[in-house]
Short mmCIF file of N, CA and C in Angstrom, two decimals:
data_model
loop_
_atom_site.label_atom_id
_atom_site.label_comp_id
_atom_site.label_asym_id
_atom_site.label_seq_id
_atom_site.Cartn_x
_atom_site.Cartn_y
_atom_site.Cartn_z
N MET A 1116 261.52 72.75 179.88
CA MET A 1116 261.63 72.93 178.33
C MET A 1116 260.98 74.12 177.57
N SER A 1117 261.42 74.49 176.56
CA SER A 1117 261.22 75.34 175.79
C SER A 1117 259.52 75.19 175.42
N ASN A 1118 258.79 75.92 175.35
CA ASN A 1118 257.60 76.58 174.87
C ASN A 1118 257.49 75.99 172.74
N TYR A 1119 258.90 76.38 172.60
CA TYR A 1119 259.06 76.98 171.03
C TYR A 1119 260.25 76.09 170.93
N GLN A 1120 260.00 74.28 170.74
CA GLN A 1120 261.26 73.84 170.96
C GLN A 1120 261.58 72.15 169.46
N PHE A 1121 261.72 71.96 168.05
CA PHE A 1121 261.40 71.32 167.16
C PHE A 1121 262.90 70.04 167.54
N ASN A 1122 262.51 69.09 167.13
CA ASN A 1122 263.61 68.35 166.94
C ASN A 1122 263.93 67.75 165.41
N VAL A 1123 265.07 67.86 165.18
CA VAL A 1123 264.73 67.02 163.58
C VAL A 1123 266.26 65.95 163.49
N SER A 1124 265.82 65.05 163.15
CA SER A 1124 266.78 64.07 162.38
C SER A 1124 267.06 63.45 161.14
N VAL A 1125 268.02 63.20 160.74
CA VAL A 1125 268.38 62.96 159.43
C VAL A 1125 268.49 61.52 159.12
N ALA A 1126 267.94 60.78 157.77
CA ALA A 1126 268.79 59.45 157.03
C ALA A 1126 269.37 59.88 155.78
N THR A 1127 270.49 60.02 155.42
CA THR A 1127 270.89 60.23 154.31
C THR A 1127 271.30 58.60 153.62
N HIS A 1128 271.22 58.78 151.87
CA HIS A 1128 271.44 58.18 151.19
C HIS A 1128 271.67 58.60 150.12
N TYR A 1129 273.27 57.65 149.29
CA TYR A 1129 273.29 57.76 148.08
C TYR A 1129 272.83 56.92 147.15
N LEU A 1130 272.54 57.47 145.74
CA LEU A 1130 271.59 56.98 144.50
C LEU A 1130 272.34 57.06 143.41
N PRO A 1131 273.16 55.89 143.59
CA PRO A 1131 274.03 55.44 142.40
C PRO A 1131 273.50 55.56 140.49
N GLU A 1132 271.76 54.80 141.00
CA GLU A 1132 271.49 55.07 139.90
C GLU A 1132 270.91 56.76 139.04
N LYS A 1133 271.41 57.57 139.61
CA LYS A 1133 270.93 58.70 139.26
C LYS A 1133 272.32 60.26 139.62
N SER A 1134 273.46 59.29 139.96
CA SER A 1134 274.64 59.87 139.74
C SER A 1134 275.13 59.44 138.74
N ASP A 1135 276.41 60.48 138.17
CA ASP A 1135 277.21 60.17 137.11
C ASP A 1135 278.50 60.13 137.42
N PRO A 1136 279.66 59.48 138.21
CA PRO A 1136 281.23 60.24 138.75
C PRO A 1136 281.44 60.60 137.79
N GLU A 1137 281.35 59.89 136.19
CA GLU A 1137 282.36 60.42 135.71
C GLU A 1137 281.67 62.11 134.78
N ARG A 1138 280.79 62.69 135.09
CA ARG A 1138 280.64 63.71 135.31
C ARG A 1138 281.12 64.42 136.15
N THR A 1139 281.62 64.18 137.32
CA THR A 1139 280.98 64.45 138.98
C THR A 1139 279.82 65.02 139.11
N ASN A 1140 279.29 64.09 139.15
CA ASN A 1140 277.12 65.00 139.58
C ASN A 1140 277.29 63.18 140.70
N PHE A 1141 277.12 63.55 141.79
CA PHE A 1141 276.93 62.76 143.00
C PHE A 1141 275.40 62.98 143.50
N VAL A 1142 274.15 62.49 143.30
CA VAL A 1142 272.67 62.48 143.58
C VAL A 1142 272.96 61.68 145.33
N PHE A 1143 272.24 62.88 146.01
CA PHE A 1143 272.23 61.97 147.48
C PHE A 1143 270.13 62.65 147.91
N THR A 1144 269.89 61.92 148.50
CA THR A 1144 268.60 61.90 149.62
C THR A 1144 268.77 62.22 150.61
N TYR A 1145 268.14 62.97 151.32
CA TYR A 1145 267.51 63.05 153.08
C TYR A 1145 266.20 62.63 153.31
N THR A 1146 265.99 61.86 153.94
CA THR A 1146 264.82 61.76 155.02
C THR A 1146 264.92 63.33 156.23
N ILE A 1147 263.62 63.37 156.79
CA ILE A 1147 264.67 64.35 157.65
C ILE A 1147 262.57 64.54 158.67
N THR A 1148 263.02 64.17 159.34
CA THR A 1148 261.68 63.83 160.84
C THR A 1148 261.94 65.06 161.26
N ILE A 1149 261.01 65.97 161.55
CA ILE A 1149 260.74 67.34 162.50
C ILE A 1149 260.19 66.71 163.17
N LYS A 1150 260.30 66.97 164.58
CA LYS A 1150 259.30 67.21 165.91
C LYS A 1150 258.94 68.09 166.29
N ASN A 1151 257.46 68.39 166.98
CA ASN A 1151 257.49 69.49 167.98
C ASN A 1151 256.95 68.80 169.16
N THR A 1152 258.57 69.24 169.84
CA THR A 1152 259.41 68.34 171.54
C THR A 1152 258.80 70.02 172.56
N GLY A 1153 257.86 71.44 172.04
CA GLY A 1153 257.45 72.14 172.74
C GLY A 1153 256.43 71.87 173.36
N SER A 1154 255.61 73.12 173.82
CA SER A 1154 254.62 73.37 174.32
C SER A 1154 253.17 73.75 173.79
N ILE A 1155 253.96 74.25 172.55
CA ILE A 1155 252.61 75.12 171.62
C ILE A 1155 252.47 74.53 170.16
N PRO A 1156 251.56 74.93 169.42
CA PRO A 1156 251.74 74.60 168.18
C PRO A 1156 251.92 75.41 167.50
N ALA A 1157 253.33 74.93 166.49
CA ALA A 1157 253.65 75.59 165.56
C ALA A 1157 253.66 75.19 164.09
N GLN A 1158 254.24 76.18 163.78
CA GLN A 1158 254.11 75.68 161.78
C GLN A 1158 255.74 76.52 161.88
N LEU A 1159 255.60 75.37 160.14
CA LEU A 1159 256.85 75.30 159.80
C LEU A 1159 256.50 76.46 158.58
N ILE A 1160 257.70 77.67 158.23
CA ILE A 1160 257.00 78.55 157.34
C ILE A 1160 258.70 78.55 155.93
N SER A 1161 259.70 78.36 156.43
CA SER A 1161 260.14 78.34 155.42
C SER A 1161 261.94 77.57 155.89
N ARG A 1162 262.51 77.51 155.02
CA ARG A 1162 263.95 76.50 155.31
C ARG A 1162 264.95 77.81 154.31
N HIS A 1163 266.09 77.43 154.99
CA HIS A 1163 267.51 78.02 154.81
C HIS A 1163 268.42 76.88 154.61
N TRP A 1164 269.08 76.15 154.02
CA TRP A 1164 270.53 75.32 153.49
C TRP A 1164 271.61 76.42 153.23
N VAL A 1165 272.44 75.63 153.61
CA VAL A 1165 273.83 75.45 153.03
C VAL A 1165 274.70 74.45 152.78
N ILE A 1166 274.67 74.30 151.47
CA ILE A 1166 274.86 73.07 151.43
C ILE A 1166 276.73 73.28 150.85
N THR A 1167 277.55 72.47 151.29
CA THR A 1167 279.41 71.85 150.87
C THR A 1167 279.67 71.11 150.37
N ASP A 1168 280.36 71.80 149.46
CA ASP A 1168 281.16 69.87 148.93
C ASP A 1168 282.36 70.06 149.08
N ALA A 1169 282.83 69.01 148.78
CA ALA A 1169 284.16 68.45 149.49
C ALA A 1169 285.75 69.61 148.87
N ASN A 1170 285.12 70.43 148.06
CA ASN A 1170 285.69 71.69 147.24
C ASN A 1170 285.28 72.91 147.93
N ASN A 1171 285.09 73.25 149.02
CA ASN A 1171 284.43 73.98 149.95
C ASN A 1171 283.42 75.08 148.96
N ARG A 1172 283.09 74.54 148.19
CA ARG A 1172 281.48 74.72 147.23
C ARG A 1172 280.16 75.12 147.93
N ILE A 1173 280.09 76.49 147.60
CA ILE A 1173 279.26 76.28 148.82
C ILE A 1173 277.38 76.17 148.19
N GLN A 1174 276.47 76.14 148.05
CA GLN A 1174 275.23 76.38 147.26
C GLN A 1174 274.50 77.03 148.54
N GLU A 1175 273.91 77.94 148.15
CA GLU A 1175 272.98 78.53 149.51
C GLU A 1175 271.33 78.56 149.05
N VAL A 1176 270.38 77.63 149.97
CA VAL A 1176 268.60 77.15 149.21
C VAL A 1176 268.08 78.05 150.24
N ARG A 1177 267.29 78.71 149.84
CA ARG A 1177 266.14 79.20 150.51
C ARG A 1177 264.73 79.64 150.12
N GLY A 1178 263.59 78.49 150.27
CA GLY A 1178 262.41 78.50 150.21
C GLY A 1178 261.33 78.25 150.59
N LEU A 1179 260.26 78.55 150.97
CA LEU A 1179 259.07 78.41 151.78
C LEU A 1179 258.59 76.99 151.85
N GLY A 1180 257.62 76.76 153.21
CA GLY A 1180 258.08 75.15 153.53
C GLY A 1180 259.31 74.71 153.09
N VAL A 1181 258.46 72.86 153.00
CA VAL A 1181 259.43 71.68 152.78
C VAL A 1181 258.32 71.30 152.09
N VAL A 1182 259.17 70.30 150.90
CA VAL A 1182 258.62 69.71 150.11
C VAL A 1182 257.66 69.73 149.36
N GLY A 1183 256.74 71.49 149.38
CA GLY A 1183 255.45 71.89 148.87
C GLY A 1183 254.60 72.06 150.24
N HIS A 1184 254.55 71.74 151.43
CA HIS A 1184 254.34 71.64 152.85
C HIS A 1184 254.65 72.70 154.05
N GLN A 1185 254.06 73.00 154.55
CA GLN A 1185 253.78 73.65 155.33
C GLN A 1185 253.07 73.50 156.25
N PRO A 1186 254.14 72.24 157.38
CA PRO A 1186 253.47 72.06 158.99
C PRO A 1186 253.21 72.01 159.35
N LEU A 1187 252.17 72.52 160.02
CA LEU A 1187 251.54 72.76 161.51
C LEU A 1187 251.82 71.58 162.24
N LEU A 1188 252.57 71.58 163.05
CA LEU A 1188 252.70 70.51 164.39
C LEU A 1188 252.55 70.54 165.51
N GLN A 1189 251.38 70.03 165.88
CA GLN A 1189 250.90 69.63 167.49
C GLN A 1189 252.16 69.77 168.28
N PRO A 1190 252.30 69.56 169.34
CA PRO A 1190 252.88 69.08 170.73
C PRO A 1190 252.75 67.81 170.57
N GLY A 1191 254.58 66.98 169.74
CA GLY A 1191 254.38 65.38 170.63
C GLY A 1191 254.17 65.20 168.74
N GLU A 1192 253.48 65.81 167.76
CA GLU A 1192 253.47 65.82 166.58
C GLU A 1192 254.85 65.85 165.76
N GLU A 1193 254.94 65.16 164.69
CA GLU A 1193 256.31 64.67 163.50
C GLU A 1193 255.92 64.63 162.29
N PHE A 1194 257.10 65.66 161.37
CA PHE A 1194 256.60 65.22 159.75
C PHE A 1194 257.70 64.69 159.63
N GLU A 1195 257.80 63.70 158.79
CA GLU A 1195 258.73 64.01 157.66
C GLU A 1195 259.10 63.72 156.52
N TYR A 1196 259.59 64.59 155.25
CA TYR A 1196 259.56 63.85 154.03
C TYR A 1196 261.20 63.90 153.25
N THR A 1197 261.42 63.52 152.44
CA THR A 1197 262.62 63.07 151.80
C THR A 1197 262.28 64.23 150.42
N SER A 1198 264.29 64.56 150.34
CA SER A 1198 264.13 65.58 149.93
C SER A 1198 265.72 65.49 148.93
N GLY A 1199 266.37 66.18 147.95
CA GLY A 1199 267.52 65.72 147.45
C GLY A 1199 268.53 66.33 147.60
N THR A 1200 269.94 66.31 147.16
CA THR A 1200 270.69 67.24 145.96
C THR A 1200 271.93 66.65 145.69
N GLN A 1201 272.46 67.51 144.96
CA GLN A 1201 273.51 66.69 143.79
C GLN A 1201 274.63 67.71 144.13
N LEU A 1202 275.86 67.03 144.56
CA LEU A 1202 277.37 67.81 144.60
C LEU A 1202 277.91 67.23 143.85
N GLU A 1203 279.12 68.35 142.99
CA GLU A 1203 280.02 67.12 142.03
C GLU A 1203 281.15 66.67 143.02
N THR A 1204 280.98 66.32 143.81
CA THR A 1204 281.97 65.62 144.75
C THR A 1204 281.57 64.80 145.20
N PRO A 1205 282.29 63.67 145.87
CA PRO A 1205 281.79 62.40 146.44
C PRO A 1205 281.22 62.41 148.29
N GLN A 1206 281.73 63.78 148.63
CA GLN A 1206 280.85 64.14 149.66
C GLN A 1206 280.70 65.58 149.68
N GLY A 1207 280.07 65.67 150.85
CA GLY A 1207 280.16 67.12 151.26
C GLY A 1207 279.20 66.69 152.38
N SER A 1208 278.48 67.98 153.20
CA SER A 1208 277.36 68.35 154.45
C SER A 1208 276.77 68.81 153.79
N MET A 1209 275.80 68.99 155.10
CA MET A 1209 274.74 70.03 155.23
C MET A 1209 273.91 70.50 156.54
N THR A 1210 273.78 71.69 155.64
CA THR A 1210 272.53 71.95 157.74
C THR A 1210 272.52 73.48 157.37
N GLY A 1211 271.20 74.31 158.02
CA GLY A 1211 270.88 75.28 157.56
C GLY A 1211 269.48 75.17 159.36
N GLU A 1212 268.78 75.83 158.21
CA GLU A 1212 267.86 76.30 159.51
C GLU A 1212 266.18 76.39 158.92
N TYR A 1213 265.37 75.86 159.87
CA TYR A 1213 264.00 76.10 159.89
C TYR A 1213 263.29 77.70 160.17
N PHE A 1214 262.53 77.98 159.74
CA PHE A 1214 261.87 79.20 160.52
C PHE A 1214 260.57 78.75 161.03
N CYS A 1215 259.86 79.30 161.85
CA CYS A 1215 258.39 78.43 162.51
C CYS A 1215 258.46 79.80 163.34
N VAL A 1216 256.35 80.10 163.57
CA VAL A 1216 255.58 80.71 164.12
C VAL A 1216 255.01 79.54 164.44
N ALA A 1217 254.60 80.04 166.00
CA ALA A 1217 253.90 79.36 166.71
C ALA A 1217 252.90 80.14 166.96
N GLU A 1218 251.50 79.30 167.25
CA GLU A 1218 250.20 79.67 167.35
C GLU A 1218 249.83 81.14 168.11
N ASP A 1219 251.33 81.06 168.91
CA ASP A 1219 250.62 82.29 169.65
C ASP A 1219 251.11 83.63 168.85
N GLY A 1220 251.65 83.63 167.42
CA GLY A 1220 252.55 84.81 167.08
C GLY A 1220 254.41 84.45 167.41
N HIS A 1221 255.11 83.67 167.94
CA HIS A 1221 256.00 83.72 168.33
C HIS A 1221 256.90 83.39 167.44
N GLN A 1222 258.01 83.53 166.92
CA GLN A 1222 258.71 82.97 165.73
C GLN A 1222 260.03 82.36 166.29
N PHE A 1223 260.55 81.89 165.80
CA PHE A 1223 261.46 80.76 166.02
C PHE A 1223 262.45 80.06 164.45
N GLU A 1224 263.48 80.24 165.16
CA GLU A 1224 264.77 79.37 163.98
C GLU A 1224 264.58 78.26 165.02
N VAL A 1225 264.79 77.01 163.90
CA VAL A 1225 265.25 75.52 164.21
C VAL A 1225 266.50 74.90 163.95
N LYS A 1226 267.40 74.73 164.09
CA LYS A 1226 268.71 75.06 164.18
C LYS A 1226 268.28 72.99 163.23
N ILE A 1227 269.20 72.78 162.06
CA ILE A 1227 269.30 71.32 161.64
C ILE A 1227 271.01 71.21 161.87
N PRO A 1228 270.99 70.46 162.63
CA PRO A 1228 271.90 69.98 162.30
C PRO A 1228 273.25 69.52 161.66
N GLU A 1229 273.91 69.92 161.73
CA GLU A 1229 274.88 69.54 160.30
C GLU A 1229 275.32 68.08 159.61
N PHE A 1230 274.73 67.41 159.08
CA PHE A 1230 274.85 65.86 158.27
C PHE A 1230 275.86 66.19 157.17
N VAL A 1231 276.60 64.79 157.30
CA VAL A 1231 277.52 64.21 155.57
C VAL A 1231 276.54 63.69 154.86
N LEU A 1232 277.10 64.50 153.28
CA LEU A 1232 276.69 63.13 152.67
C LEU A 1232 277.56 62.88 151.98
N SER A 1233 277.57 61.18 151.68
CA SER A 1233 278.97 60.63 151.54
C SER A 1233 278.72 59.49 150.50
N LEU A 1234 279.61 58.79 149.86
CA LEU A 1234 279.39 58.06 149.11
C LEU A 1234 279.31 56.45 150.10
N PRO A 1235 278.91 55.33 150.22
CA PRO A 1235 279.42 54.40 151.30
C PRO A 1235 280.76 54.21 150.73
N ARG A 1236 281.31 53.36 151.81
CA ARG A 1236 282.64 52.41 152.26
C ARG A 1236 282.70 51.48 150.71
N THR A 1237 283.09 50.89 150.33
CA THR A 1237 283.49 49.92 148.94
C THR A 1237 284.10 48.96 149.78
N LEU A 1238 284.05 47.77 149.84
CA LEU A 1238 285.41 46.54 150.50
C LEU A 1238 285.15 46.00 149.56
N HIS A 1239 286.54 45.58 148.85
CA HIS A 1239 287.51 44.95 147.93
C HIS A 1239 287.54 44.04 148.48
#
């Protein structure tokens, strides 16, 4: 097991009440759970997102922390947050990484596995 390891899981949700398909505006939220699966306390310092819509239009987002926090996670501890994004298409995907610093000063990146943003399937 690595000393420096976070596990990332994601759940997504489409918000029809905030979206306006006629104006090509589709709003999604994503809830992310970050768990320190390593053996050393570490802090999430910043994030980098690559958001791609169905037209292959790419937005990159960089910033400090997540939703105003820079959580320090003890081994086994997790942090959950919800954020959102808008797309011009009903489908897209997101991927990226978190930049973290362990208590001993070691810096490491945590890859965020790619996940899909998509309207729920409708049954007729």
